[in-house]
CSV table of C-alpha atoms and ligand atoms in Angstrom, one decimal:
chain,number,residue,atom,x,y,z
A,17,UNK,CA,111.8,78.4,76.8
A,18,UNK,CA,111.9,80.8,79.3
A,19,UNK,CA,111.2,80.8,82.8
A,20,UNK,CA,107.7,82.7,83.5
A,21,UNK,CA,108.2,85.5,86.3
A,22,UNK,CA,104.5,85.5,87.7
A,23,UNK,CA,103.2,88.8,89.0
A,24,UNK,CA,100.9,87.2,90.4
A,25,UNK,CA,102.5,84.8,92.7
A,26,UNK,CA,105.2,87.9,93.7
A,27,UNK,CA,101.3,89.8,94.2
A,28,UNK,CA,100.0,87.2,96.2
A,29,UNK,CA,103.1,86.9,98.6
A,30,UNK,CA,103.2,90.7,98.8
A,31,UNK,CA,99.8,91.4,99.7
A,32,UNK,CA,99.6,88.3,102.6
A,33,UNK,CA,103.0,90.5,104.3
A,34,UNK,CA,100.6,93.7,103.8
A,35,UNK,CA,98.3,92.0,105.3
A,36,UNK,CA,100.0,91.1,108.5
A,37,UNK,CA,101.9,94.7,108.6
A,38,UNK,CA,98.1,96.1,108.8
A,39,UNK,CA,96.6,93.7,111.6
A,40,UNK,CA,99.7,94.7,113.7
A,41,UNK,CA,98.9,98.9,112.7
A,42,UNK,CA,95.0,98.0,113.6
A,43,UNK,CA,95.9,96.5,116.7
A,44,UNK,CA,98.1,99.5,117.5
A,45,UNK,CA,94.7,101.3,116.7
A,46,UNK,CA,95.6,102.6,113.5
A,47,UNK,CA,93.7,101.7,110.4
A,48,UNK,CA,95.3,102.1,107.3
A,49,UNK,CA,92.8,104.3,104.7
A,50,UNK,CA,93.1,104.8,100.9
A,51,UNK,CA,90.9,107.4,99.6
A,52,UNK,CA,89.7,107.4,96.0
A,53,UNK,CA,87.8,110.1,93.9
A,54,UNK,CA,86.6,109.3,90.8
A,55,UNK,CA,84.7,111.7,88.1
A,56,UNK,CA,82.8,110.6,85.9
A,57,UNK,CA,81.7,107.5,84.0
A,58,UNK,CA,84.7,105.9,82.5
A,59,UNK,CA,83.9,102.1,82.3
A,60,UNK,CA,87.3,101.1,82.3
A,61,UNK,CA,88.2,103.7,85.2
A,62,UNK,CA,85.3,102.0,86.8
A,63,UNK,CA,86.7,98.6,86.8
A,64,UNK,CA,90.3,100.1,88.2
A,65,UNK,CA,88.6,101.9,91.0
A,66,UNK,CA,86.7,98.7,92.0
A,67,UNK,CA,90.0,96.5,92.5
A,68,UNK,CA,91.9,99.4,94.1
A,69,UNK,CA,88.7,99.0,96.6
A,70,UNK,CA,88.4,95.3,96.8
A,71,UNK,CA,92.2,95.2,97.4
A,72,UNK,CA,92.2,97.1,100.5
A,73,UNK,CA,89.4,95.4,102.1
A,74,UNK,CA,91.3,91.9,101.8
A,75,UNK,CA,94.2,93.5,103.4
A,76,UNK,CA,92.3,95.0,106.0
A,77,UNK,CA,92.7,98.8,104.8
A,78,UNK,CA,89.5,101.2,105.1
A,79,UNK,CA,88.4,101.8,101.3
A,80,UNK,CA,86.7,105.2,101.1
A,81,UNK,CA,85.5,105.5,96.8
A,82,UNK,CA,84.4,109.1,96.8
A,83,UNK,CA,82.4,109.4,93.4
A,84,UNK,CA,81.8,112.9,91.5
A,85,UNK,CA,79.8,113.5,88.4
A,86,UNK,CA,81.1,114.1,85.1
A,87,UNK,CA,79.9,117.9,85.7
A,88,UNK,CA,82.0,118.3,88.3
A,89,UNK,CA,84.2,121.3,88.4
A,90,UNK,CA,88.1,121.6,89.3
A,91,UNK,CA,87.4,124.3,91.8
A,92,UNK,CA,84.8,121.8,93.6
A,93,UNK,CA,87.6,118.7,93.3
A,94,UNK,CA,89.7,120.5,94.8
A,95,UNK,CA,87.3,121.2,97.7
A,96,UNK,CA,86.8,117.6,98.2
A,97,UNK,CA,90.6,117.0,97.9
A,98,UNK,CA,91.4,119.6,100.8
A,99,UNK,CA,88.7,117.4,103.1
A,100,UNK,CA,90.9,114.8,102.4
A,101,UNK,CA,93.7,116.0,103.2
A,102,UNK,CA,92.6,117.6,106.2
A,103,UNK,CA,91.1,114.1,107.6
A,104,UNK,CA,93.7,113.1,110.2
A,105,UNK,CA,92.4,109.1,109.6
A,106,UNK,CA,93.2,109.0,105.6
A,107,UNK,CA,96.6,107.9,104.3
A,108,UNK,CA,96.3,108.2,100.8
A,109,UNK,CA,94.9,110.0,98.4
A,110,UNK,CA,94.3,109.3,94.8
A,111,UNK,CA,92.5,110.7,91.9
A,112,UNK,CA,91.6,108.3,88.8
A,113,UNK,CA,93.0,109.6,86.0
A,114,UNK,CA,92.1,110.4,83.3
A,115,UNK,CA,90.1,113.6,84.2
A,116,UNK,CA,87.3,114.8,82.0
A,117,UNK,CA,88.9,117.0,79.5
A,118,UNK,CA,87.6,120.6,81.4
A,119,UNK,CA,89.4,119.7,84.7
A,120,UNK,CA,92.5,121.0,85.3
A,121,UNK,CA,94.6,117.6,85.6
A,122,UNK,CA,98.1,119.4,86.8
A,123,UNK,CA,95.8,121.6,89.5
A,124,UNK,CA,94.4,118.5,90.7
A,125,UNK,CA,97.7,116.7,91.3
A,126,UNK,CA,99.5,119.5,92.8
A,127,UNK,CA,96.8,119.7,95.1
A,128,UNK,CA,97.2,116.4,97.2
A,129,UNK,CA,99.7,116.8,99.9
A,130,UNK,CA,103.0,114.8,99.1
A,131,UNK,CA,102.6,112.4,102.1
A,132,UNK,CA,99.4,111.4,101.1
A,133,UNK,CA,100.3,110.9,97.5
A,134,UNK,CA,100.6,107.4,97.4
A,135,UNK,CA,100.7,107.4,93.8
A,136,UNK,CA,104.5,109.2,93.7
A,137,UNK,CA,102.4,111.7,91.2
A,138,UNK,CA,102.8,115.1,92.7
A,139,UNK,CA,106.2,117.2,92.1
A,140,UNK,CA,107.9,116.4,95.3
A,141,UNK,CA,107.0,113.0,95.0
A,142,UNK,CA,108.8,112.9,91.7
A,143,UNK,CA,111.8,115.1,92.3
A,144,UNK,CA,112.3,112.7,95.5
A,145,UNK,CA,112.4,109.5,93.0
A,146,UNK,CA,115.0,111.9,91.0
A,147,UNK,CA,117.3,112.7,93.5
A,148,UNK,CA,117.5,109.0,94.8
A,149,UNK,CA,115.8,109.5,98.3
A,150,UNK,CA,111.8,108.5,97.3
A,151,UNK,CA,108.9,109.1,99.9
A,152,UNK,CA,106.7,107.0,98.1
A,153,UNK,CA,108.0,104.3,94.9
A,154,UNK,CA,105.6,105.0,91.9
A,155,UNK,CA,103.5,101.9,91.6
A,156,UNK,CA,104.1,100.0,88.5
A,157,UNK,CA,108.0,100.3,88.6
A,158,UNK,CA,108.1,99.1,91.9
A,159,UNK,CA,106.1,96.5,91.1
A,160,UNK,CA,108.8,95.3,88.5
A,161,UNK,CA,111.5,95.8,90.5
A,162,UNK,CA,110.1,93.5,92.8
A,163,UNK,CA,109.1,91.3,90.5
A,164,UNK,CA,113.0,91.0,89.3
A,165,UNK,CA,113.8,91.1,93.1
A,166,UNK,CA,111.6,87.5,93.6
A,167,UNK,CA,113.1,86.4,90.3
A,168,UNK,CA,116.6,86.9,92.0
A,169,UNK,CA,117.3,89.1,88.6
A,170,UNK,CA,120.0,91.4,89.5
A,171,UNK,CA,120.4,95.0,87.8
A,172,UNK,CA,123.5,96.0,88.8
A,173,UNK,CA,125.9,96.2,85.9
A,174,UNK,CA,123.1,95.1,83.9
A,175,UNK,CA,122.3,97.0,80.1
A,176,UNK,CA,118.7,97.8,80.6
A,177,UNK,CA,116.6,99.5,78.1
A,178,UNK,CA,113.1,100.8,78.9
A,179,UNK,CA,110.7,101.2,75.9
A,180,UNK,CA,108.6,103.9,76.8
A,181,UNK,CA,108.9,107.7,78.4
A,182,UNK,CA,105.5,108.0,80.0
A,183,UNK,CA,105.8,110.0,83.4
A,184,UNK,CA,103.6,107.2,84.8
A,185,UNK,CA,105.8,104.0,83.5
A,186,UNK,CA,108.7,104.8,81.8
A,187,UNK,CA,110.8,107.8,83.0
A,188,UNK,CA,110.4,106.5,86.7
A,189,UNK,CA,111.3,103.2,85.7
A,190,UNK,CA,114.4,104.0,84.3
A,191,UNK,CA,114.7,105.9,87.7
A,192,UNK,CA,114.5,103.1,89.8
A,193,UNK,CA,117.0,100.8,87.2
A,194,UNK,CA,119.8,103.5,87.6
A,195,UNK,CA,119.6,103.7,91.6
A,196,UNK,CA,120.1,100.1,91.3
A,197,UNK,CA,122.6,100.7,89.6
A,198,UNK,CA,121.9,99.4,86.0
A,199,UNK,CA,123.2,101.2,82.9
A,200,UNK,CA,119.9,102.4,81.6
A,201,UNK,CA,119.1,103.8,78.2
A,202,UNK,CA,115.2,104.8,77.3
A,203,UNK,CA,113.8,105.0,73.8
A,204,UNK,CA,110.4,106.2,72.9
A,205,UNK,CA,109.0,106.7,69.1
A,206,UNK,CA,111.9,109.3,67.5
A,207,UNK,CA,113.9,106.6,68.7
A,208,UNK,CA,115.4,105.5,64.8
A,209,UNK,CA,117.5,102.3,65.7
A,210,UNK,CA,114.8,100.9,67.6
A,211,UNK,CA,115.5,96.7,67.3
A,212,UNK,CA,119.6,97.3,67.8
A,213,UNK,CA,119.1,99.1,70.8
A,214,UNK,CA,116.9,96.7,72.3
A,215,UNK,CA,118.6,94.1,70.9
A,216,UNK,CA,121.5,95.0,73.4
A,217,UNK,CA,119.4,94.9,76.5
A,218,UNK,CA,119.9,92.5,79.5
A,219,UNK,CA,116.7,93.9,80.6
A,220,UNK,CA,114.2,95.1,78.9
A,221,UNK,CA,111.1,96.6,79.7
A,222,UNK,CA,108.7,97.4,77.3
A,223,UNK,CA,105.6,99.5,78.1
A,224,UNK,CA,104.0,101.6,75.0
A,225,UNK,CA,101.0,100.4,74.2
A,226,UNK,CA,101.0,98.1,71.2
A,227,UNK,CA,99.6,95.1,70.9
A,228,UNK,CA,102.7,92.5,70.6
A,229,UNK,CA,105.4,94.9,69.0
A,230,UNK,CA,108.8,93.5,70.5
A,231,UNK,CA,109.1,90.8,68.7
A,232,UNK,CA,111.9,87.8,69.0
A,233,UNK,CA,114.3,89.5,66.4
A,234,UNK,CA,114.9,92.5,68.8
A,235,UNK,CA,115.7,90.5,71.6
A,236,UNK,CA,119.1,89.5,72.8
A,237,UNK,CA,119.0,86.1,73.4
A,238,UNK,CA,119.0,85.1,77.6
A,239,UNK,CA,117.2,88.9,78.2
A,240,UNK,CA,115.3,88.9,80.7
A,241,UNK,CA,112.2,91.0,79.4
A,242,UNK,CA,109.3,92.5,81.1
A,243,UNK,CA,105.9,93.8,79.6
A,244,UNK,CA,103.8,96.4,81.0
A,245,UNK,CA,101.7,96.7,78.1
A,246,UNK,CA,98.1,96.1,78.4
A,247,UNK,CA,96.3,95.6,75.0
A,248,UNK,CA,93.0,94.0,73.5
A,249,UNK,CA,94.2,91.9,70.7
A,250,UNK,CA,92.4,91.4,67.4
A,251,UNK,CA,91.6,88.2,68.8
A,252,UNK,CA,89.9,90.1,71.3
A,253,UNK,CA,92.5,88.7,74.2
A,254,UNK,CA,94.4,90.4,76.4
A,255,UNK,CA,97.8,90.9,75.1
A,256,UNK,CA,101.1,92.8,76.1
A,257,UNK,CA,103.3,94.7,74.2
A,258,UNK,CA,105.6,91.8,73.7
A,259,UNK,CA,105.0,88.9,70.8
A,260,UNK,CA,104.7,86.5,73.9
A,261,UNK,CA,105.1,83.7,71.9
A,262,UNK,CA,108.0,84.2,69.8
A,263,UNK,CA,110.2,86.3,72.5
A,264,UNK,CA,109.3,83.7,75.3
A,265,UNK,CA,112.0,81.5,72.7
A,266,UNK,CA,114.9,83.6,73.3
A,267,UNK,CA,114.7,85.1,76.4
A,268,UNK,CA,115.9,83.6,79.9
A,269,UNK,CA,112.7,85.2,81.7
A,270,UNK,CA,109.6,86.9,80.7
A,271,UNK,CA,106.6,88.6,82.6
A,272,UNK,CA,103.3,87.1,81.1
A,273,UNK,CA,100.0,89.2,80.2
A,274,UNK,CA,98.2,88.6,82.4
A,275,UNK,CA,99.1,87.8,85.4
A,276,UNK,CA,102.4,89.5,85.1
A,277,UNK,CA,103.5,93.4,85.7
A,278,UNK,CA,99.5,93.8,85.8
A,279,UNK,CA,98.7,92.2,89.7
A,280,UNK,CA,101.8,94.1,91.0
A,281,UNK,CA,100.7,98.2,90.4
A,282,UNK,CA,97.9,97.9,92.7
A,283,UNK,CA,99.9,95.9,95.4
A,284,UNK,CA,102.6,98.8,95.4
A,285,UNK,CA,99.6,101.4,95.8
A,286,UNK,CA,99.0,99.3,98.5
A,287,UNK,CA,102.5,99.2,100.0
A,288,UNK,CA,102.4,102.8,99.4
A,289,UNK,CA,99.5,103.3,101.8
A,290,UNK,CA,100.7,101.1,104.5
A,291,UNK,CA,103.7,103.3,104.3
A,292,UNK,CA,102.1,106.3,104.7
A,293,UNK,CA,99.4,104.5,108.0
A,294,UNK,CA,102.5,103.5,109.9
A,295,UNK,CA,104.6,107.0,109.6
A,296,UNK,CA,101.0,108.2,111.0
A,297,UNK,CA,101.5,105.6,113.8
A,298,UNK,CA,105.1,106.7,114.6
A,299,UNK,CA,103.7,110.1,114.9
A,300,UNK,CA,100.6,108.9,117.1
A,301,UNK,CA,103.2,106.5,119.8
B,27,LIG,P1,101.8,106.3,77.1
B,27,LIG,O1,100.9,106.2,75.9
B,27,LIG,O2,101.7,107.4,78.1
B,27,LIG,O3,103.3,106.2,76.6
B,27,LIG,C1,103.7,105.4,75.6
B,27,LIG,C2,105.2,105.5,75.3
B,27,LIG,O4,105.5,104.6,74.3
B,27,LIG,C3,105.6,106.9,74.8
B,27,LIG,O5,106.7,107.4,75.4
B,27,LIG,C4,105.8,106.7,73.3
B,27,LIG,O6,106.8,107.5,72.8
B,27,LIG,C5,106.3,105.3,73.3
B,27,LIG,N1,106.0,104.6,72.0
B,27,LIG,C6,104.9,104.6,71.3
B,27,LIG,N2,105.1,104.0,70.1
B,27,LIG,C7,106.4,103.6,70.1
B,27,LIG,C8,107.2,102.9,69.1
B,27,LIG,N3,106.7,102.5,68.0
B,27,LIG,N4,108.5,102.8,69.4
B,27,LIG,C9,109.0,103.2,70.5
B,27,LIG,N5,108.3,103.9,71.5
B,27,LIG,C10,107.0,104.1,71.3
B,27,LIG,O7,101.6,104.9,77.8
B,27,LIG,P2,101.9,104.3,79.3
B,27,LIG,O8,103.3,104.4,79.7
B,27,LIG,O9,100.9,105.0,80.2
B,27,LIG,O10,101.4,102.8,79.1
B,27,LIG,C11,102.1,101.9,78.2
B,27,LIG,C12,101.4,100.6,78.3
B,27,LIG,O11,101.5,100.1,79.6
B,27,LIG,C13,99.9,100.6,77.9
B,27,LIG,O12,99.6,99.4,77.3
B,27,LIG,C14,99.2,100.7,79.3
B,27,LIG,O13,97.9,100.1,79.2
B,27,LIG,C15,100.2,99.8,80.1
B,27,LIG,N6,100.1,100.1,81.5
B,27,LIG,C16,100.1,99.0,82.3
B,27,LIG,C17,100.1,99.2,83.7
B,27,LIG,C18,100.1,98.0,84.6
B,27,LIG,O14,99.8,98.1,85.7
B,27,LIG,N7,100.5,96.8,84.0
B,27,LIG,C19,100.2,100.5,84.3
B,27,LIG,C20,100.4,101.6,83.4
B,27,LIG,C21,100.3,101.4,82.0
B,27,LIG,P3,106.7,109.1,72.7
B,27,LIG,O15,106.9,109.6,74.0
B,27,LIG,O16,107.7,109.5,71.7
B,27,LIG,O17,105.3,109.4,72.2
């Protein structure tokens, strides 16, 4: 059976060192401050944009939730975005995605300045994680690689293979893997061989959005696998993108849902802001 690498614990430990880092800031008079604009009604956006919130007020961050209607037009996010931007006191910006369909997604992005992007979403941001010298780590690989950091997991040397090419999870993923210096191959859904290529991975790391799809047969025994999948079972339960309990039978470690890769993305946004408070300090003293 393998050992369980708990998000949550690594979250929990995480967030008390944020915590710390941000009464020392707020004593230096420096408040740390996420700002977040969301448009529209999505229930499940909802429910993100309520954690984000509710984790930075039990690390001591100011929350600002800037809500816009479903009518609301790029030109006039963008207004709201350059506010932001302008306001000397906020450290990150970030826009809940997805957009309604008539707003221009890319425009939107482009438009919050790179040190404020907290999320690692705008073009610098992502050429920086390219070239090896990030501003800002994108949130849910970081989170894994810390995860595998608690977990003592080394990459280096290590065949990882990343299921998955979203600009989100999987491309920057793969990212972070080779600048530590694993050999990293990524597959996505032309990929033919699927199981054998898998099935050679020290680490693997699955995130594409199906309900229990890596199963035990295209796992090499002792990998140590992590799931960033997030799916509603038939069952109606939460479930990864990993057959939890037949791959927890062969490999050596294994992130459970939930409580696994989930807890850490919104810990790294956090990380990410507290980053960006304290370069404001260093300006400030
Ligand atoms: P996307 O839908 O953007 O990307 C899915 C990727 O999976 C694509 O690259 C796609 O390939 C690939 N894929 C789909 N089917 C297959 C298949 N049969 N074989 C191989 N590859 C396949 O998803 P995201 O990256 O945004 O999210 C993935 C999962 O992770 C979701 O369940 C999501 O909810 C979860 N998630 C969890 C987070 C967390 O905090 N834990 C954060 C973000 C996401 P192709 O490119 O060819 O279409």
């Amino acid at each position: 059976m393998a050992v369980i690498l708990s998000g949550k614990a690594v979250s929990a430990a995480e967030r008390e060192i944020i915590r710390q880092k941000t009464a020392a800031l707020v004593e230096r008079g420096v408040t740390p401050c996420l700002a977040v604009i969301i448009v529209g009604c999505d229930p499940a956006s909802q429910v993100y944009v309520r954690n984000k919130h509710k984790a930075c007020e039990e690390v001591g961050f100011r929350s600002l939730v800037i809500e816009m209607s479903e009518q609301t037009t790029t030109e006039a996010l963008l207004s709201k975005i350059s506010e932001l931007a302008a306001d000397d006191g906020v450290d990150g910006i970030l826009v809940q995605l997805p957009l309604p369909r008539h707003i221009d997604e890319n425009a939107v992005i482009s438009a919050i300045p790179p040190e404020k992007d907290v999320d690692a979403f705008t073009l610098p941001n992502v050429g920086a994680i390219m070239t090896g010298a990030p501003r800002f780590l994108p949130c849910t690989p970081a989170g894994i690689m810390k995860i595998l950091e608690y977990g003592g997991i080394s990459v280096d040397g290590k065949e990882c293979v990343v299921v998955g090419r979203s600009n989100i999870v999987g491309k920057p993923m793969a990212m972070l893997l080779l600048a530590k210096n694993g050999t990293v191959t990524v597959c996505h859904s032309h990929t033919g061989n699927l199981a054998e290529v898998t099935g050679r991975a020290d680490i693997l790391v699955v995130a594409i959005g199906k309900p229990r799809f890596i199963t035990a047969d295209m796992v090499k025994p002792g990998a140590v696998v992590i799931d960033v999948g997030i799916n509603r079972g038939e069952d109606g339960k939460l479930c990864g993108d990993v057959d939890f309990e037949s791959v927890s039978q062969v490999a050596s470690a294994i992130t459970p849902v939930p409580g696994g890769v989930g807890p850490m993305t919104i810990t790294s946004l956090l990380s990410n802001t507290l980053a960006s408070a304290e370069r404001r300090a260093e300006k400030l003293f």
